[in-house]
Amino acid sequence: MSSGMKNLSLPSRSLALCAALYAASGCSAAIPPKELVDARSSYTRAAEGPAASLAPAQLDTAKQALSRAEGAFNEDPEAQQTRDLAYIAERKAREAEAAAALQQAQRDKAEAEQNFKDLSQQQLASAKDALQSGQQQIERERQARAQAESGRTEAEKARSEAEKARQEAEAARREAERVANAALASLKEIAAVKEEKRGVVITLSGAVLFASGKSELLPIAKEKLNQVATTLKDQGSPPLRIEGHTDSTGSAQANRKLSLDRADAVKTHLISTGFPADKITTVGHGPDRPVADNSSAEGRANNRRVEIIVNPTSAQ
């Protein structure tokens, strides 16, 4: 054991050893926040000073506060609680130093007052100066204690405000989730809706939207699209990709053109309802992406469709 470690008090040696072990094992761990570094330094300074003998109770309180801060840091290095507890621990260490200094000052004052009675007139002026210095020291320590208490109050206030903000954010998240679920349920009443990797997919049957081989919207199609537009605008008009699909009847080139024309017709109608044009893209896949077997009438009907992808990802 080094001579410096031998000179430390038992609480100081214990905490210093813990800090050394932590540092040795945590070279690749998270870097402690400045508040925790300051708290460690303040406690070490207090433990190595007069507080070890003159203010052991206050020093033990500071040690416990620092232990709580270290525990919070080990549990979650990024947590605001670590900074709050470290701030309190530093203040407690400063309070221990202040208490020790106050105790020492009071002892000095008492000794000075006793000596004052025995001093000669010639030494009286010097003794008065010493007494005044002691009183000034007491006042400085009193102010230090007041500042420490003020800091503790501010830390508690900050922690309370942080918790309030967290609760408000959670409430807002739950409300946004509720609104999104309600919108999804509303869309499911008028179309097939699925959540996929490429986004939320709203599928509308081609038979509902268009006459066979045509790209002009049917009246019932406009009604359904009006409902879709209203729901999406209530959600803040998210980005959309409209994809047209056909069955395999006819030439692939003609079907791709028809599918794009139909996607563009849906886009034009959505824009007419007030949906932002710059948030809509269209693509015509023709018969290239069937969802059913084109060998049956039912399969071909399922393949003739328009898909509206809400908040599309890069997955195509």
mmCIF file of C-alpha atoms in Angstrom:
data_model
loop_
_atom_site.group_PDB
_atom_site.id
_atom_site.type_symbol
_atom_site.label_atom_id
_atom_site.label_comp_id
_atom_site.label_asym_id
_atom_site.label_seq_id
_atom_site.Cartn_x
_atom_site.Cartn_y
_atom_site.Cartn_z
ATOM 1 C CA MET A 1 0.000 0.000 0.000
ATOM 2 C CA SER A 2 1.334 3.444 -0.934
ATOM 3 C CA SER A 3 2.152 6.027 1.725
ATOM 4 C CA GLY A 4 -0.677 8.203 0.346
ATOM 5 C CA MET A 5 -3.185 5.394 0.828
ATOM 6 C CA LYS A 6 -1.868 4.735 4.370
ATOM 7 C CA ASN A 7 -2.533 8.346 5.350
ATOM 8 C CA LEU A 8 -6.207 8.163 4.308
ATOM 9 C CA SER A 9 -8.916 7.538 6.867
ATOM 10 C CA LEU A 10 -10.796 4.221 6.718
ATOM 11 C CA PRO A 11 -13.831 5.725 4.826
ATOM 12 C CA SER A 12 -11.459 7.448 2.424
ATOM 13 C CA ARG A 13 -9.389 4.337 1.776
ATOM 14 C CA SER A 14 -12.506 2.272 1.151
ATOM 15 C CA LEU A 15 -13.993 4.673 -1.325
ATOM 16 C CA ALA A 16 -10.635 5.352 -2.996
ATOM 17 C CA LEU A 17 -10.068 1.611 -3.403
ATOM 18 C CA CYS A 18 -13.572 1.195 -4.920
ATOM 19 C CA ALA A 19 -12.912 4.047 -7.317
ATOM 20 C CA ALA A 20 -9.551 2.536 -8.304
ATOM 21 C CA LEU A 21 -11.106 -0.878 -8.942
ATOM 22 C CA TYR A 22 -13.909 0.744 -10.928
ATOM 23 C CA ALA A 23 -11.407 2.674 -13.034
ATOM 24 C CA ALA A 24 -9.313 -0.465 -13.641
ATOM 25 C CA SER A 25 -12.279 -2.524 -14.785
ATOM 26 C CA GLY A 26 -14.065 0.192 -16.698
ATOM 27 C CA CYS A 27 -11.506 1.362 -19.243
ATOM 28 C CA SER A 28 -13.944 0.591 -21.996
ATOM 29 C CA ALA A 29 -17.041 1.439 -19.983
ATOM 30 C CA ALA A 30 -19.102 4.583 -20.135
ATOM 31 C CA ILE A 31 -17.369 7.825 -19.172
ATOM 32 C CA PRO A 32 -18.803 9.210 -15.911
ATOM 33 C CA PRO A 33 -20.521 12.593 -16.174
ATOM 34 C CA LYS A 34 -18.762 15.709 -14.894
ATOM 35 C CA GLU A 35 -21.077 15.854 -11.876
ATOM 36 C CA LEU A 36 -19.975 12.385 -10.750
ATOM 37 C CA VAL A 37 -16.290 13.193 -11.279
ATOM 38 C CA ASP A 38 -16.724 16.373 -9.217
ATOM 39 C CA ALA A 39 -18.564 14.457 -6.493
ATOM 40 C CA ARG A 40 -15.771 11.887 -6.229
ATOM 41 C CA SER A 41 -13.158 14.623 -6.023
ATOM 42 C CA SER A 42 -15.099 16.568 -3.385
ATOM 43 C CA TYR A 43 -15.598 13.475 -1.240
ATOM 44 C CA THR A 44 -11.916 12.481 -1.431
ATOM 45 C CA ARG A 45 -10.889 15.991 -0.469
ATOM 46 C CA ALA A 46 -13.294 16.010 2.486
ATOM 47 C CA ALA A 47 -12.257 12.516 3.654
ATOM 48 C CA GLU A 48 -8.587 13.488 3.597
ATOM 49 C CA GLY A 49 -9.217 16.703 5.493
ATOM 50 C CA PRO A 50 -10.407 17.608 8.974
ATOM 51 C CA ALA A 51 -13.919 16.332 8.251
ATOM 52 C CA ALA A 52 -12.791 12.749 8.969
ATOM 53 C CA SER A 53 -12.341 13.601 12.655
ATOM 54 C CA LEU A 54 -14.416 16.743 13.117
ATOM 55 C CA ALA A 55 -17.532 15.917 11.068
ATOM 56 C CA PRO A 56 -17.698 12.096 10.709
ATOM 57 C CA ALA A 57 -21.506 12.021 10.568
ATOM 58 C CA GLN A 58 -21.680 14.530 7.729
ATOM 59 C CA LEU A 59 -18.843 12.720 5.940
ATOM 60 C CA ASP A 60 -20.713 9.421 6.221
ATOM 61 C CA THR A 61 -23.818 11.097 4.765
ATOM 62 C CA ALA A 62 -21.708 12.325 1.845
ATOM 63 C CA LYS A 63 -20.291 8.826 1.381
ATOM 64 C CA GLN A 64 -23.779 7.325 1.230
ATOM 65 C CA ALA A 65 -24.909 9.986 -1.249
ATOM 66 C CA LEU A 66 -21.900 9.248 -3.455
ATOM 67 C CA SER A 67 -22.611 5.514 -3.246
ATOM 68 C CA ARG A 68 -26.148 6.153 -4.498
ATOM 69 C CA ALA A 69 -24.774 8.191 -7.380
ATOM 70 C CA GLU A 70 -22.265 5.448 -8.236
ATOM 71 C CA GLY A 71 -25.065 2.882 -8.121
ATOM 72 C CA ALA A 72 -27.215 4.949 -10.467
ATOM 73 C CA PHE A 73 -24.263 5.352 -12.847
ATOM 74 C CA ASN A 74 -23.554 1.620 -12.875
ATOM 75 C CA GLU A 75 -27.230 0.903 -13.543
ATOM 76 C CA ASP A 76 -27.639 3.446 -16.350
ATOM 77 C CA PRO A 77 -24.631 5.680 -17.243
ATOM 78 C CA GLU A 78 -26.820 8.004 -19.364
ATOM 79 C CA ALA A 79 -29.575 8.563 -16.783
ATOM 80 C CA GLN A 80 -30.281 12.078 -15.549
ATOM 81 C CA GLN A 81 -30.642 10.559 -12.068
ATOM 82 C CA THR A 82 -26.867 9.922 -11.994
ATOM 83 C CA ARG A 83 -26.180 13.650 -12.459
ATOM 84 C CA ASP A 84 -28.797 14.626 -9.891
ATOM 85 C CA LEU A 85 -27.491 12.206 -7.250
ATOM 86 C CA ALA A 86 -23.879 13.155 -8.013
ATOM 87 C CA TYR A 87 -24.757 16.827 -7.608
ATOM 88 C CA ILE A 88 -26.290 16.053 -4.203
ATOM 89 C CA ALA A 89 -23.258 13.938 -3.217
ATOM 90 C CA GLU A 90 -20.887 16.783 -4.059
ATOM 91 C CA ARG A 91 -22.956 19.179 -1.968
ATOM 92 C CA LYS A 92 -22.964 16.723 0.930
ATOM 93 C CA ALA A 93 -19.174 16.473 0.736
ATOM 94 C CA ARG A 94 -18.920 20.248 0.751
ATOM 95 C CA GLU A 95 -21.270 20.347 3.742
ATOM 96 C CA ALA A 96 -18.987 17.914 5.571
ATOM 97 C CA GLU A 97 -16.009 20.162 4.848
ATOM 98 C CA ALA A 98 -18.014 23.167 5.938
ATOM 99 C CA ALA A 99 -19.119 21.452 9.137
ATOM 100 C CA ALA A 100 -15.524 20.465 9.918
ATOM 101 C CA ALA A 101 -14.309 23.960 9.235
ATOM 102 C CA LEU A 102 -17.085 25.354 11.404
ATOM 103 C CA GLN A 103 -16.199 22.935 14.219
ATOM 104 C CA GLN A 104 -12.564 23.886 13.940
ATOM 105 C CA ALA A 105 -13.444 27.560 13.852
ATOM 106 C CA GLN A 106 -15.625 27.194 16.921
ATOM 107 C CA ARG A 107 -12.830 25.412 18.740
ATOM 108 C CA ASP A 108 -10.430 28.129 17.684
ATOM 109 C CA LYS A 109 -12.861 30.745 18.862
ATOM 110 C CA ALA A 110 -13.324 29.102 22.240
ATOM 111 C CA GLU A 111 -9.572 28.800 22.672
ATOM 112 C CA ALA A 112 -9.100 32.385 21.607
ATOM 113 C CA GLU A 113 -11.730 33.544 24.102
ATOM 114 C CA GLN A 114 -10.028 31.582 26.878
ATOM 115 C CA ASN A 115 -6.647 32.951 25.953
ATOM 116 C CA PHE A 116 -8.117 36.407 25.728
ATOM 117 C CA LYS A 117 -8.764 36.364 29.466
ATOM 118 C CA ASP A 118 -5.089 35.660 30.132
ATOM 119 C CA LEU A 119 -3.602 38.073 27.670
ATOM 120 C CA SER A 120 -2.002 41.275 28.687
ATOM 121 C CA GLN A 121 -3.204 44.602 27.364
ATOM 122 C CA GLN A 122 -0.279 44.578 24.994
ATOM 123 C CA GLN A 123 -1.516 41.331 23.359
ATOM 124 C CA LEU A 124 -5.180 42.241 23.441
ATOM 125 C CA ALA A 125 -5.276 43.893 20.020
ATOM 126 C CA SER A 126 -3.742 40.823 18.358
ATOM 127 C CA ALA A 127 -6.209 38.534 20.099
ATOM 128 C CA LYS A 128 -9.133 40.633 18.912
ATOM 129 C CA ASP A 129 -7.887 40.274 15.347
ATOM 130 C CA ALA A 130 -7.779 36.508 15.695
ATOM 131 C CA LEU A 131 -11.265 36.474 17.131
ATOM 132 C CA GLN A 132 -12.589 38.581 14.286
ATOM 133 C CA SER A 133 -10.945 36.259 11.764
ATOM 134 C CA GLY A 134 -12.632 33.289 13.398
ATOM 135 C CA GLN A 135 -16.000 34.998 13.251
ATOM 136 C CA GLN A 136 -15.480 35.778 9.585
ATOM 137 C CA GLN A 137 -14.640 32.144 8.936
ATOM 138 C CA ILE A 138 -17.831 31.070 10.702
ATOM 139 C CA GLU A 139 -19.826 33.434 8.507
ATOM 140 C CA ARG A 140 -18.188 32.102 5.370
ATOM 141 C CA GLU A 141 -19.018 28.544 6.368
ATOM 142 C CA ARG A 142 -22.581 29.546 7.188
ATOM 143 C CA GLN A 143 -22.920 30.977 3.711
ATOM 144 C CA ALA A 144 -21.420 27.807 2.252
ATOM 145 C CA ARG A 145 -24.026 25.719 4.052
ATOM 146 C CA ALA A 146 -26.777 27.990 2.752
ATOM 147 C CA GLN A 147 -25.468 27.611 -0.800
ATOM 148 C CA ALA A 148 -25.319 23.839 -0.399
ATOM 149 C CA GLU A 149 -28.931 23.744 0.755
ATOM 150 C CA SER A 150 -29.949 25.954 -2.151
ATOM 151 C CA GLY A 151 -28.208 23.595 -4.544
ATOM 152 C CA ARG A 152 -29.996 20.596 -3.067
ATOM 153 C CA THR A 153 -33.335 22.341 -3.512
ATOM 154 C CA GLU A 154 -32.549 23.184 -7.119
ATOM 155 C CA ALA A 155 -31.550 19.581 -7.829
ATOM 156 C CA GLU A 156 -34.836 18.309 -6.396
ATOM 157 C CA LYS A 157 -36.744 20.842 -8.481
ATOM 158 C CA ALA A 158 -34.912 19.821 -11.648
ATOM 159 C CA ARG A 159 -35.597 16.155 -10.973
ATOM 160 C CA SER A 160 -39.296 16.894 -10.410
ATOM 161 C CA GLU A 161 -39.530 18.872 -13.650
ATOM 162 C CA ALA A 162 -37.772 16.093 -15.568
ATOM 163 C CA GLU A 163 -40.240 13.525 -14.259
ATOM 164 C CA LYS A 164 -43.159 15.761 -15.197
ATOM 165 C CA ALA A 165 -41.800 16.156 -18.734
ATOM 166 C CA ARG A 166 -41.361 12.375 -19.023
ATOM 167 C CA GLN A 167 -44.953 11.777 -17.961
ATOM 168 C CA GLU A 168 -46.237 14.375 -20.432
ATOM 169 C CA ALA A 169 -44.214 12.801 -23.257
ATOM 170 C CA GLU A 170 -45.589 9.365 -22.399
ATOM 171 C CA ALA A 171 -49.145 10.713 -22.360
ATOM 172 C CA ALA A 172 -48.585 12.330 -25.760
ATOM 173 C CA ARG A 173 -47.186 9.066 -27.140
ATOM 174 C CA ARG A 174 -50.203 7.113 -25.900
ATOM 175 C CA GLU A 175 -52.584 9.669 -27.405
ATOM 176 C CA ALA A 176 -50.788 9.560 -30.761
ATOM 177 C CA GLU A 177 -50.956 5.770 -30.694
ATOM 178 C CA ARG A 178 -54.670 5.899 -29.897
ATOM 179 C CA VAL A 179 -55.357 8.288 -32.791
ATOM 180 C CA ALA A 180 -53.291 6.163 -35.191
ATOM 181 C CA ASN A 181 -55.143 2.998 -34.170
ATOM 182 C CA ALA A 182 -58.480 4.742 -34.615
ATOM 183 C CA ALA A 183 -57.456 5.901 -38.083
ATOM 184 C CA LEU A 184 -56.350 2.384 -39.005
ATOM 185 C CA ALA A 185 -59.670 0.965 -37.818
ATOM 186 C CA SER A 186 -61.530 3.582 -39.874
ATOM 187 C CA LEU A 187 -59.612 2.618 -43.025
ATOM 188 C CA LYS A 188 -60.263 -1.079 -42.453
ATOM 189 C CA GLU A 189 -63.988 -0.370 -42.730
ATOM 190 C CA ILE A 190 -63.637 0.673 -46.390
ATOM 191 C CA ALA A 191 -60.572 -1.234 -47.626
ATOM 192 C CA ALA A 192 -58.128 -4.022 -46.857
ATOM 193 C CA VAL A 193 -55.360 -2.611 -44.642
ATOM 194 C CA LYS A 194 -52.118 -4.358 -43.679
ATOM 195 C CA GLU A 195 -48.932 -3.239 -41.951
ATOM 196 C CA GLU A 196 -45.939 -4.436 -43.965
ATOM 197 C CA LYS A 197 -42.202 -3.686 -44.085
ATOM 198 C CA ARG A 198 -42.814 -1.263 -46.944
ATOM 199 C CA GLY A 199 -45.408 0.684 -44.879
ATOM 200 C CA VAL A 200 -49.143 0.561 -44.143
ATOM 201 C CA VAL A 201 -50.767 -0.833 -47.309
ATOM 202 C CA ILE A 202 -54.358 0.140 -48.223
ATOM 203 C CA THR A 203 -55.645 -2.167 -50.972
ATOM 204 C CA LEU A 204 -58.633 -1.155 -53.121
ATOM 205 C CA SER A 205 -60.133 -3.597 -55.596
ATOM 206 C CA GLY A 206 -59.851 -2.549 -59.241
ATOM 207 C CA ALA A 207 -63.466 -3.626 -59.793
ATOM 208 C CA VAL A 208 -64.607 -1.077 -57.214
ATOM 209 C CA LEU A 209 -62.484 1.741 -58.660
ATOM 210 C CA PHE A 210 -62.653 1.318 -62.446
ATOM 211 C CA ALA A 211 -64.672 -0.206 -65.255
ATOM 212 C CA SER A 212 -62.932 -3.051 -67.086
ATOM 213 C CA GLY A 213 -59.972 -1.779 -69.118
ATOM 214 C CA LYS A 214 -60.617 1.856 -68.086
ATOM 215 C CA SER A 215 -58.709 4.340 -65.919
ATOM 216 C CA GLU A 216 -61.590 6.704 -65.092
ATOM 217 C CA LEU A 217 -62.754 6.459 -61.473
ATOM 218 C CA LEU A 218 -66.269 5.153 -60.837
ATOM 219 C CA PRO A 219 -68.562 7.274 -58.599
ATOM 220 C CA ILE A 220 -68.358 4.720 -55.756
ATOM 221 C CA ALA A 221 -64.566 4.814 -56.069
ATOM 222 C CA LYS A 222 -64.540 8.557 -55.486
ATOM 223 C CA GLU A 223 -66.636 8.111 -52.337
ATOM 224 C CA LYS A 224 -64.198 5.561 -50.929
ATOM 225 C CA LEU A 225 -61.201 7.676 -51.852
ATOM 226 C CA ASN A 226 -62.813 10.696 -50.168
ATOM 227 C CA GLN A 227 -62.989 8.685 -46.944
ATOM 228 C CA VAL A 228 -59.374 7.575 -47.348
ATOM 229 C CA ALA A 229 -58.252 11.166 -47.988
ATOM 230 C CA THR A 230 -60.123 12.474 -44.936
ATOM 231 C CA THR A 231 -58.547 9.863 -42.661
ATOM 232 C CA LEU A 232 -55.042 10.453 -44.025
ATOM 233 C CA LYS A 233 -55.315 14.227 -43.787
ATOM 234 C CA ASP A 234 -56.373 13.843 -40.149
ATOM 235 C CA GLN A 235 -53.060 11.992 -39.681
ATOM 236 C CA GLY A 236 -51.077 14.962 -40.966
ATOM 237 C CA SER A 237 -51.050 14.027 -44.685
ATOM 238 C CA PRO A 238 -48.207 11.457 -44.572
ATOM 239 C CA PRO A 239 -46.212 10.581 -47.722
ATOM 240 C CA LEU A 240 -47.968 8.125 -50.082
ATOM 241 C CA ARG A 241 -46.900 5.818 -52.893
ATOM 242 C CA ILE A 242 -49.783 4.674 -55.129
ATOM 243 C CA GLU A 243 -49.152 1.421 -56.989
ATOM 244 C CA GLY A 244 -51.374 0.150 -59.816
ATOM 245 C CA HIS A 245 -51.632 -3.603 -60.570
ATOM 246 C CA THR A 246 -53.441 -5.649 -63.256
ATOM 247 C CA ASP A 247 -53.970 -9.300 -64.069
ATOM 248 C CA SER A 248 -52.070 -11.019 -66.871
ATOM 249 C CA THR A 249 -54.821 -10.723 -69.491
ATOM 250 C CA GLY A 250 -53.537 -8.813 -72.524
ATOM 251 C CA SER A 251 -50.042 -7.522 -73.224
ATOM 252 C CA ALA A 252 -47.725 -6.683 -70.336
ATOM 253 C CA GLN A 253 -46.876 -3.289 -71.862
ATOM 254 C CA ALA A 254 -50.534 -2.284 -72.170
ATOM 255 C CA ASN A 255 -51.230 -3.489 -68.635
ATOM 256 C CA ARG A 256 -48.339 -1.499 -67.202
ATOM 257 C CA LYS A 257 -49.656 1.666 -68.876
ATOM 258 C CA LEU A 258 -53.178 0.950 -67.620
ATOM 259 C CA SER A 259 -51.937 0.325 -64.073
ATOM 260 C CA LEU A 260 -49.969 3.619 -64.078
ATOM 261 C CA ASP A 261 -52.946 5.532 -65.520
ATOM 262 C CA ARG A 262 -55.113 4.130 -62.731
ATOM 263 C CA ALA A 263 -52.551 5.041 -60.072
ATOM 264 C CA ASP A 264 -52.382 8.578 -61.513
ATOM 265 C CA ALA A 265 -56.205 8.802 -61.472
ATOM 266 C CA VAL A 266 -56.244 7.948 -57.745
ATOM 267 C CA LYS A 267 -53.498 10.535 -57.156
ATOM 268 C CA THR A 268 -55.419 13.230 -59.050
ATOM 269 C CA HIS A 269 -58.547 12.579 -57.012
ATOM 270 C CA LEU A 270 -56.697 12.677 -53.683
ATOM 271 C CA ILE A 271 -55.144 16.000 -54.679
ATOM 272 C CA SER A 272 -58.615 17.323 -55.520
ATOM 273 C CA THR A 273 -59.615 16.664 -51.883
ATOM 274 C CA GLY A 274 -56.809 18.886 -50.628
ATOM 275 C CA PHE A 275 -54.092 16.268 -50.107
ATOM 276 C CA PRO A 276 -50.621 17.750 -50.870
ATOM 277 C CA ALA A 277 -49.500 16.791 -54.373
ATOM 278 C CA ASP A 278 -45.812 16.780 -53.419
ATOM 279 C CA LYS A 279 -46.426 13.957 -50.965
ATOM 280 C CA ILE A 280 -47.740 11.481 -53.558
ATOM 281 C CA THR A 281 -45.780 9.325 -56.013
ATOM 282 C CA THR A 282 -47.226 6.762 -58.439
ATOM 283 C CA VAL A 283 -45.984 3.616 -60.136
ATOM 284 C CA GLY A 284 -47.599 1.069 -62.476
ATOM 285 C CA HIS A 285 -46.513 -2.540 -62.042
ATOM 286 C CA GLY A 286 -48.981 -4.059 -64.489
ATOM 287 C CA PRO A 287 -49.111 -7.853 -64.064
ATOM 288 C CA ASP A 288 -45.625 -8.093 -62.535
ATOM 289 C CA ARG A 289 -46.674 -8.431 -58.879
ATOM 290 C CA PRO A 290 -49.665 -10.756 -58.625
ATOM 291 C CA VAL A 291 -51.085 -11.701 -55.237
ATOM 292 C CA ALA A 292 -53.096 -14.632 -56.633
ATOM 293 C CA ASP A 293 -53.049 -17.166 -59.475
ATOM 294 C CA ASN A 294 -54.135 -15.584 -62.769
ATOM 295 C CA SER A 295 -55.510 -18.928 -63.981
ATOM 296 C CA SER A 296 -58.861 -18.361 -62.193
ATOM 297 C CA ALA A 297 -61.383 -15.525 -62.427
ATOM 298 C CA GLU A 298 -61.145 -14.954 -58.678
ATOM 299 C CA GLY A 299 -57.348 -14.797 -58.817
ATOM 300 C CA ARG A 300 -57.402 -12.306 -61.688
ATOM 301 C CA ALA A 301 -59.932 -10.161 -59.797
ATOM 302 C CA ASN A 302 -57.636 -10.090 -56.762
ATOM 303 C CA ASN A 303 -54.686 -9.059 -58.915
ATOM 304 C CA ARG A 304 -56.595 -6.094 -60.404
ATOM 305 C CA ARG A 305 -56.039 -3.613 -57.602
ATOM 306 C CA VAL A 306 -54.639 -0.280 -56.501
ATOM 307 C CA GLU A 307 -52.436 -0.133 -53.392
ATOM 308 C CA ILE A 308 -51.858 3.053 -51.393
ATOM 309 C CA ILE A 309 -48.698 2.701 -49.249
ATOM 310 C CA VAL A 310 -48.653 5.121 -46.316
ATOM 311 C CA ASN A 311 -45.208 6.313 -45.136
ATOM 312 C CA PRO A 312 -43.463 4.069 -47.708
ATOM 313 C CA THR A 313 -40.034 2.716 -46.857
ATOM 314 C CA SER A 314 -37.267 1.857 -49.289
ATOM 315 C CA ALA A 315 -38.664 -1.672 -49.545
ATOM 316 C CA GLN A 316 -40.469 -1.895 -52.905
#
